[in-house]
XYZ file of C-alpha atoms in Angstrom:
119
model
C 0.000 0.000 0.000
C 1.361 3.380 -1.004
C 1.737 6.019 1.674
C 1.492 9.734 0.958
C 4.742 11.630 0.717
C 5.449 14.188 3.393
C 8.303 16.667 3.307
C 9.876 18.931 5.857
C 12.578 21.561 5.471
C 15.301 21.891 8.127
C 18.307 24.172 8.396
C 21.533 22.690 9.759
C 25.195 23.619 9.807
C 28.089 21.624 8.441
C 31.144 20.868 10.612
C 32.855 23.708 8.722
C 30.043 26.067 9.745
C 28.362 26.292 6.342
C 24.559 26.596 6.267
C 22.813 23.586 4.720
C 19.144 23.086 3.866
C 17.744 19.581 4.387
C 14.648 18.325 2.557
C 13.351 15.409 4.617
C 10.993 13.034 2.832
C 8.706 10.459 4.410
C 6.473 7.834 2.795
C 6.588 6.572 -0.777
C 7.794 8.751 -3.645
C 5.749 8.422 -6.844
C 4.051 10.629 -9.439
C 1.656 11.748 -6.679
C 4.647 13.207 -4.786
C 5.292 16.173 -7.073
C 4.205 18.810 -4.542
C 6.210 17.217 -1.708
C 9.374 16.818 -3.801
C 9.398 19.559 -6.452
C 7.162 21.991 -4.574
C 9.340 21.829 -1.459
C 12.489 22.333 -3.486
C 11.069 25.217 -5.535
C 10.105 26.979 -2.315
C 13.773 27.340 -1.406
C 15.625 30.567 -2.123
C 18.014 29.974 -5.013
C 19.947 33.081 -3.970
C 20.748 31.970 -0.417
C 20.555 28.147 -0.461
C 23.836 26.790 -1.830
C 23.749 23.212 -0.494
C 20.736 20.924 -0.295
C 20.626 17.556 1.457
C 17.917 15.105 0.453
C 16.972 12.880 3.389
C 15.476 9.550 2.278
C 15.780 7.903 5.721
C 11.993 7.528 6.124
C 11.214 6.669 2.486
C 10.058 3.090 1.979
C 9.650 2.996 -1.791
C 10.469 5.101 -4.869
C 8.954 4.113 -8.200
C 10.142 5.220 -11.646
C 7.925 8.325 -11.582
C 9.398 9.225 -8.193
C 12.921 8.819 -9.560
C 11.946 11.152 -12.412
C 10.877 13.761 -9.825
C 14.237 13.433 -8.045
C 16.025 13.861 -11.382
C 13.928 16.970 -12.138
C 14.901 18.411 -8.742
C 18.575 17.667 -9.454
C 18.424 19.351 -12.882
C 16.848 22.463 -11.370
C 19.499 22.526 -8.626
C 22.317 22.129 -11.169
C 20.900 25.018 -13.207
C 20.768 27.135 -10.023
C 24.385 26.255 -9.146
C 23.401 24.378 -5.989
C 25.206 21.357 -4.577
C 22.928 18.414 -3.756
C 23.751 15.464 -1.510
C 21.472 12.552 -0.651
C 21.497 10.189 2.296
C 19.430 7.495 3.949
C 18.727 5.438 0.837
C 18.378 1.684 1.210
C 21.113 -0.359 -0.511
C 18.608 -1.217 -3.263
C 17.852 2.436 -4.039
C 21.529 3.397 -3.790
C 22.089 0.881 -6.569
C 19.108 2.170 -8.598
C 20.233 5.816 -8.227
C 23.723 4.822 -9.374
C 22.363 2.864 -12.356
C 20.215 5.758 -13.601
C 23.091 8.256 -13.259
C 21.864 10.293 -10.311
C 25.326 10.072 -8.748
C 26.603 12.422 -11.477
C 24.447 15.153 -9.944
C 24.250 14.232 -6.252
C 26.621 12.501 -3.883
C 25.123 9.542 -2.008
C 25.956 9.067 1.663
C 24.914 6.598 4.374
C 23.795 9.294 6.828
C 23.514 13.006 7.447
C 26.824 13.288 9.300
C 28.747 11.722 6.392
C 27.084 14.073 3.918
C 27.688 17.157 6.070
C 31.357 16.242 6.480
C 31.840 17.026 2.761
C 30.336 20.522 2.897
């Protein structure tokens, strides 16, 4: 059974003191998740947000339409000159993201601390 996607925006600091915006997703990511994924991202200030972390820790499932939404987000971020890092993906989805080329646009990390250590 598919669960609705929820998103939350947090502000954190990297160990180097840089501000980082975290988009935290929860539930399944599918075509019905456009507002939670793209809407949340588009609500961020492109002028002030330089690094975005995508938190997939509480995501159970991502279908092909959901992956397309993530790719759309990554293309918009690349065009805005933003750095995007992702963490919390299951081993299966780490493999899927690598296979579809997402790793060219976003680094994948096991957890938030590992991602923040690179910022």
